[in-house]
């Protein structure tokens, strides 16, 4: 018998009791993982008051002493990334399904390690005198928006019993509190001035402006087909490529824009490294490597995720009009790699270029020549990539963060956020 073990009960509730049951369980991982169901044994300890009265609302605690499945040999799970929820069956004097849930609190769990789950709590309002038995039932393990669902494969024995006595004083009615004043309308705030149009990404100068040094690309929605350690996923992200003239070369900056989410878990510093191969087209051919720094600070669960700008230098390999399109995106973290390839080329920037020694692969010089440094916003072009017609407009939904590792986990959503924190 455990007394004062964090069990909140009504005034008439007696000392808490704890009992453990063990039952065969089948756990089904998320479909995107490609893993087979797991047969195992769940061991649960239920803490509940031994006695209580009708009308009491008691809090019951479900403690896992053993989960039915271990962490698969795919990834390390970081601390505070796993949350359990489940159902407790009440039977006897009254029947009810008691919803149970635990906090997202766990130590770091290595690949193949035992799954450590937090204690779950739920409340039950007692409505009839007599014995009420409490039996653990199905539960789910949530990690980064995906659920592993576990259910008993045998009859489970009750883990606790509450002796419920008739209430000596049961109020005939429960007073309710009604606000004395309810506003009939809710004021809204309307900006005094709303611009009739909003500029979109575009090039910043015409070809006649030969002195231009900064070139702003068009924001384009790029459809990606992503390969991850545990499955494939299609996704779309808005991307913009800008350039700054540097002699005969151009310093490139690639931004992922308008895609925002909060971190689903604590992410260690220096754990995520993004890079991209910008695809060249038009007069020039080949790719330009751009990359961003790793996250300099740890990101706490619930905080916005920021992906820095990707930068690199483009040295033209041909003279003429060359196009730049977002290409293959790679994200590496703690030994894992996610690779996303555009299924359709979307030109973000067009530059008038002059061939440089040791430059890109070069082309057939079919593009029109002009003064180096001119630019214009581009439209969809082959850019050396096949146009498959894939179209999944929206934010980049393909990537999930697990142990600071960027991988796909079913419905997990990891999206990029530019320098300004957008909500």
XYZ file of C-alpha atoms in Angstrom:
423
model
C 0.000 0.000 0.000
C 1.383 3.375 -0.986
C 0.184 6.527 0.748
C 0.644 10.055 -0.582
C 2.034 8.871 -3.906
C 0.794 11.864 -5.819
C -2.751 10.489 -6.037
C -5.369 13.229 -5.935
C -8.643 11.946 -4.573
C -11.741 13.285 -2.943
C -11.897 13.937 0.787
C -13.329 10.502 1.529
C -10.713 8.578 -0.486
C -8.624 6.032 1.395
C -4.916 5.239 1.147
C -3.557 4.536 -2.321
C -2.832 1.034 -3.539
C -0.441 -0.206 -6.219
C -0.566 -3.445 -8.150
C 1.269 -4.731 -11.224
C -0.089 -6.794 -14.091
C 1.716 -8.339 -17.039
C 0.093 -9.053 -20.404
C 1.033 -10.061 -23.953
C 0.916 -7.113 -26.343
C 1.172 -6.458 -30.075
C 2.698 -3.127 -31.090
C 2.290 -1.737 -34.627
C 4.896 0.880 -35.698
C 3.910 3.765 -38.013
C 3.487 2.639 -41.613
C 6.211 4.964 -42.912
C 8.844 3.184 -40.824
C 8.517 -0.033 -42.823
C 8.888 -2.040 -39.616
C 6.928 -5.194 -38.815
C 4.632 -5.402 -35.766
C 6.286 -6.432 -32.522
C 5.004 -9.058 -30.095
C 6.065 -8.379 -26.519
C 5.051 -8.138 -22.896
C 3.754 -5.045 -21.147
C 4.122 -4.676 -17.391
C 2.013 -2.005 -15.753
C 1.531 -0.836 -12.185
C -1.736 0.958 -11.385
C -1.915 3.324 -8.419
C -5.400 4.143 -7.140
C -7.115 4.830 -3.791
C -8.211 1.703 -1.934
C -11.459 3.312 -0.778
C -13.535 6.282 -1.860
C -17.089 7.547 -1.820
C -19.708 8.094 -4.467
C -19.204 11.541 -5.931
C -15.431 11.505 -5.448
C -13.238 12.203 -8.453
C -10.088 10.138 -8.107
C -6.835 10.399 -9.989
C -5.288 7.135 -11.127
C -1.633 6.660 -12.134
C -0.460 4.150 -14.765
C 3.229 3.363 -14.350
C 5.111 1.392 -17.016
C 7.571 -1.029 -15.480
C 8.159 -2.530 -18.947
C 6.979 -1.479 -22.414
C 6.212 -4.214 -24.926
C 8.650 -2.930 -27.571
C 12.141 -1.479 -27.612
C 13.429 1.464 -29.613
C 14.100 0.057 -33.134
C 17.664 -0.050 -34.460
C 17.050 3.021 -36.648
C 17.669 6.136 -34.611
C 18.512 7.410 -31.165
C 15.573 9.100 -29.460
C 16.544 12.302 -27.633
C 15.401 13.194 -24.156
C 11.809 14.410 -23.828
C 10.732 13.235 -27.285
C 8.340 10.379 -26.413
C 4.800 10.695 -25.011
C 2.521 7.795 -23.985
C -1.280 7.774 -23.906
C -3.744 4.976 -23.312
C -7.042 3.690 -21.971
C -7.813 2.263 -18.530
C -10.968 0.132 -18.241
C -13.190 0.644 -15.197
C -15.651 -2.198 -14.476
C -17.811 -3.562 -11.680
C -20.047 -1.087 -9.903
C -19.576 1.266 -12.852
C -18.049 0.955 -16.299
C -15.988 3.603 -18.026
C -13.017 4.128 -20.310
C -10.550 6.343 -18.499
C -8.295 8.362 -20.820
C -4.695 8.283 -19.630
C -1.776 10.422 -20.764
C 1.773 11.067 -19.639
C 4.075 14.034 -20.211
C 6.714 14.070 -22.947
C 9.449 13.191 -20.474
C 12.049 10.485 -21.045
C 15.802 10.009 -20.898
C 17.728 9.698 -24.166
C 16.989 6.237 -25.589
C 19.656 4.685 -27.847
C 18.953 2.464 -30.852
C 17.761 -0.915 -29.596
C 17.390 0.394 -26.042
C 14.493 -0.292 -23.700
C 11.609 2.121 -24.236
C 11.311 4.313 -21.140
C 7.858 5.874 -20.828
C 6.570 8.470 -18.390
C 3.789 7.764 -15.893
C 0.294 8.362 -17.266
C -2.535 9.923 -15.266
C -6.303 10.041 -15.628
C -9.356 10.900 -13.514
C -12.496 8.907 -12.750
C -15.717 10.281 -11.227
C -17.246 7.593 -8.989
C -20.970 7.234 -9.530
C -22.104 4.043 -7.759
C -21.258 2.151 -4.543
C -19.465 -1.191 -4.754
C -16.201 -2.518 -6.177
C -14.701 -0.742 -9.185
C -11.869 -2.612 -10.884
C -9.215 -0.878 -12.998
C -7.602 -2.751 -15.914
C -4.945 -1.402 -18.331
C -5.854 -1.673 -22.002
C -4.409 -0.344 -25.292
C -1.818 2.440 -25.368
C 0.115 4.496 -27.928
C 3.696 5.758 -28.006
C 4.028 9.087 -29.795
C 7.352 10.313 -31.177
C 7.420 13.333 -33.485
C 3.808 13.197 -34.639
C 3.789 9.451 -35.313
C 2.228 6.757 -33.147
C 3.212 3.197 -32.360
C -0.036 1.534 -31.266
C 0.052 -1.287 -28.712
C -2.921 -3.482 -27.748
C -3.358 -6.561 -25.520
C -3.510 -9.943 -27.256
C -4.907 -11.692 -24.158
C -7.397 -11.006 -21.399
C -5.801 -8.639 -18.900
C -6.353 -9.047 -15.168
C -7.472 -6.042 -13.096
C -4.550 -4.151 -11.592
C -6.421 -2.271 -8.849
C -9.776 -2.211 -7.077
C -11.533 0.727 -5.427
C -14.113 0.052 -2.700
C -16.722 2.749 -3.257
C -19.103 3.571 -0.423
C -22.315 5.593 -0.563
C -21.670 9.271 -0.012
C -22.850 10.546 3.376
C -23.504 13.996 1.963
C -24.255 14.320 -1.688
C -25.230 17.819 -2.805
C -28.518 17.916 -4.696
C -27.118 20.277 -7.230
C -23.835 21.759 -8.161
C -23.801 25.527 -8.419
C -22.476 26.918 -11.610
C -20.878 30.265 -12.125
C -22.192 32.434 -14.896
C -20.320 35.575 -15.877
C -22.349 38.628 -14.922
C -21.522 40.363 -18.141
C -20.901 38.821 -21.524
C -19.815 41.202 -24.240
C -22.153 41.035 -27.220
C -19.404 41.724 -29.668
C -15.690 41.211 -29.748
C -13.774 44.161 -31.061
C -11.526 43.469 -33.966
C -8.520 45.432 -35.013
C -8.308 46.471 -38.607
C -5.094 47.989 -39.914
C -5.627 51.584 -40.878
C -3.828 51.038 -44.129
C -3.726 47.818 -46.140
C -1.561 47.766 -49.238
C -3.525 46.805 -52.328
C -0.679 44.711 -53.662
C 2.189 42.835 -52.080
C 5.461 42.447 -53.956
C 6.649 38.965 -54.771
C 10.181 37.785 -55.355
C 11.582 38.999 -58.643
C 14.770 40.183 -60.204
C 15.771 43.669 -59.139
C 16.988 45.232 -62.401
C 16.571 45.207 -66.136
C 19.287 44.022 -68.529
C 20.030 47.657 -69.435
C 21.296 48.364 -65.905
C 24.878 47.264 -66.561
C 26.135 48.546 -63.210
C 23.957 46.211 -61.158
C 25.718 44.048 -58.558
C 22.836 42.588 -56.508
C 20.270 40.273 -58.097
C 17.097 39.091 -56.402
C 15.599 35.840 -57.602
C 11.967 34.858 -57.809
C 10.419 32.797 -55.023
C 9.440 29.455 -56.538
C 7.592 26.427 -55.137
C 9.798 23.397 -55.636
C 8.324 19.873 -55.521
C 10.726 17.401 -53.911
C 10.955 13.617 -53.809
C 12.813 12.795 -50.595
C 14.776 9.669 -49.707
C 15.184 9.026 -45.994
C 16.512 6.199 -43.826
C 12.980 4.922 -43.260
C 10.989 5.780 -46.334
C 10.158 8.101 -49.222
C 8.042 11.250 -49.159
C 6.937 13.954 -51.593
C 6.978 17.552 -50.407
C 6.994 21.137 -51.686
C 8.857 24.167 -50.373
C 9.120 27.845 -51.433
C 12.759 28.638 -52.306
C 14.509 31.798 -53.496
C 18.012 32.202 -54.975
C 19.756 35.601 -54.803
C 23.163 36.571 -56.213
C 25.788 39.280 -55.685
C 28.385 39.995 -58.369
C 31.946 39.328 -57.231
C 34.338 39.988 -60.104
C 33.386 37.556 -62.830
C 31.683 35.257 -60.308
C 28.532 35.489 -58.204
C 28.057 34.889 -54.469
C 24.816 32.922 -54.093
C 22.335 32.864 -51.220
C 19.520 30.287 -51.117
C 16.606 30.894 -48.756
C 13.801 28.548 -47.752
C 10.809 30.767 -47.128
C 7.296 30.852 -45.663
C 7.585 27.469 -43.959
C 7.245 27.512 -40.203
C 6.865 25.058 -37.335
C 7.918 24.594 -33.767
C 10.477 21.998 -32.817
C 8.858 18.682 -31.803
C 11.698 17.914 -29.354
C 14.888 19.255 -27.828
C 17.536 19.437 -30.579
C 21.233 19.568 -29.628
C 23.464 22.337 -30.972
C 25.599 21.594 -34.059
C 23.422 18.630 -35.027
C 21.775 19.637 -38.328
C 23.771 20.481 -41.506
C 21.893 21.491 -44.717
C 23.344 21.814 -48.228
C 22.111 22.046 -51.820
C 23.371 21.635 -55.387
C 21.957 24.601 -57.306
C 21.166 23.447 -60.868
C 22.458 25.528 -63.795
C 20.657 25.817 -67.129
C 20.425 27.992 -70.207
C 23.931 28.770 -71.473
C 25.652 27.084 -68.540
C 25.454 23.543 -67.253
C 26.338 21.747 -64.026
C 25.683 22.565 -60.383
C 26.879 24.968 -57.710
C 27.329 23.704 -54.149
C 25.819 25.863 -51.382
C 25.584 25.020 -47.705
C 24.577 26.470 -44.368
C 26.137 26.243 -40.901
C 24.889 23.807 -38.291
C 22.497 25.122 -35.658
C 24.692 27.133 -33.289
C 22.388 26.740 -30.304
C 20.232 23.961 -28.948
C 16.567 24.272 -29.908
C 14.092 23.551 -27.155
C 10.913 21.635 -27.766
C 8.188 24.040 -28.841
C 10.587 26.752 -30.040
C 10.617 27.814 -33.722
C 13.109 26.015 -35.953
C 15.329 28.221 -38.093
C 17.333 26.981 -41.060
C 20.092 29.421 -42.036
C 20.679 30.705 -45.552
C 22.700 28.396 -47.800
C 25.646 30.157 -49.453
C 28.257 29.406 -52.120
C 30.040 30.890 -55.148
C 29.000 30.469 -58.787
C 31.840 30.768 -61.308
C 30.259 30.769 -64.792
C 31.463 28.161 -67.254
C 29.819 29.785 -70.270
C 28.959 33.206 -71.662
C 25.294 34.025 -72.214
C 22.112 33.842 -70.170
C 22.328 31.204 -67.450
C 19.502 30.059 -65.193
C 19.730 28.980 -61.549
C 17.211 26.556 -60.077
C 16.943 24.917 -56.622
C 18.505 21.455 -56.946
C 19.173 18.438 -54.756
C 18.784 19.232 -51.055
C 20.772 17.212 -48.517
C 20.466 17.329 -44.734
C 22.932 15.416 -42.582
C 22.675 14.890 -38.852
C 24.420 12.485 -36.495
C 25.293 9.955 -39.156
C 21.989 9.976 -41.058
C 21.212 11.604 -44.408
C 17.997 12.779 -46.024
C 18.198 13.614 -49.753
C 15.426 15.520 -51.549
C 15.515 15.750 -55.371
C 13.310 18.218 -57.297
C 10.847 16.408 -59.547
C 10.366 19.570 -61.592
C 12.841 22.365 -62.259
C 11.777 25.859 -61.203
C 14.067 28.711 -62.294
C 14.502 31.302 -59.560
C 17.143 33.536 -61.168
C 18.555 34.262 -64.633
C 21.976 35.932 -65.000
C 23.947 37.274 -67.937
C 27.319 35.559 -67.487
C 30.841 35.638 -68.890
C 32.828 32.420 -68.977
C 35.499 32.146 -66.278
C 38.522 29.866 -66.266
C 37.796 26.823 -64.105
C 34.109 27.671 -64.044
C 31.069 25.414 -64.187
C 30.628 22.694 -66.802
C 29.569 25.162 -69.484
C 27.007 24.680 -72.231
C 26.341 25.006 -75.919
C 26.399 28.824 -75.770
C 22.933 28.917 -77.281
C 21.792 31.505 -74.747
C 21.877 35.151 -75.761
C 24.933 37.052 -74.626
C 24.839 40.348 -72.810
C 26.609 42.515 -70.284
C 27.761 40.447 -67.360
C 25.671 41.262 -64.355
C 22.226 41.653 -65.893
C 19.447 39.518 -64.523
C 15.780 38.751 -64.905
C 13.300 36.684 -62.979
C 12.966 33.219 -64.466
C 10.115 30.913 -65.303
C 9.936 27.137 -65.217
C 12.631 25.581 -67.342
C 14.184 22.193 -67.764
C 17.429 23.327 -66.156
C 18.834 19.835 -66.645
C 16.112 18.227 -64.493
C 13.181 16.172 -65.726
C 9.747 17.744 -65.399
C 7.669 14.945 -63.959
C 4.637 17.061 -63.231
C 4.667 16.247 -59.496
C 2.761 18.968 -57.699
C 2.159 19.019 -53.957
C 1.781 22.700 -53.108
C 2.201 23.772 -49.517
C 5.023 23.831 -47.028
C 7.936 21.403 -47.027
C 6.337 18.623 -45.002
C 8.812 15.831 -45.553
C 11.292 16.176 -42.745
C 11.034 15.194 -39.064
C 13.611 15.711 -36.342
C 14.606 12.690 -34.305
C 17.643 12.763 -31.999
C 18.642 15.930 -33.792
C 18.503 13.883 -36.997
C 16.486 14.999 -39.991
C 14.452 12.042 -41.224
C 10.908 11.342 -42.248
C 8.570 9.844 -39.699
C 5.197 9.292 -41.296
C 3.119 12.389 -40.701
C 5.889 14.254 -38.892
C 6.335 17.757 -40.223
C 9.631 19.582 -40.270
C 9.593 22.791 -42.234
C 12.152 25.459 -42.945
C 11.951 28.946 -41.554
C 13.813 32.003 -42.874
C 15.751 34.478 -40.801
C 12.622 36.320 -39.673
C 10.616 34.186 -37.275
C 7.227 33.844 -38.942
C 4.276 32.672 -36.899
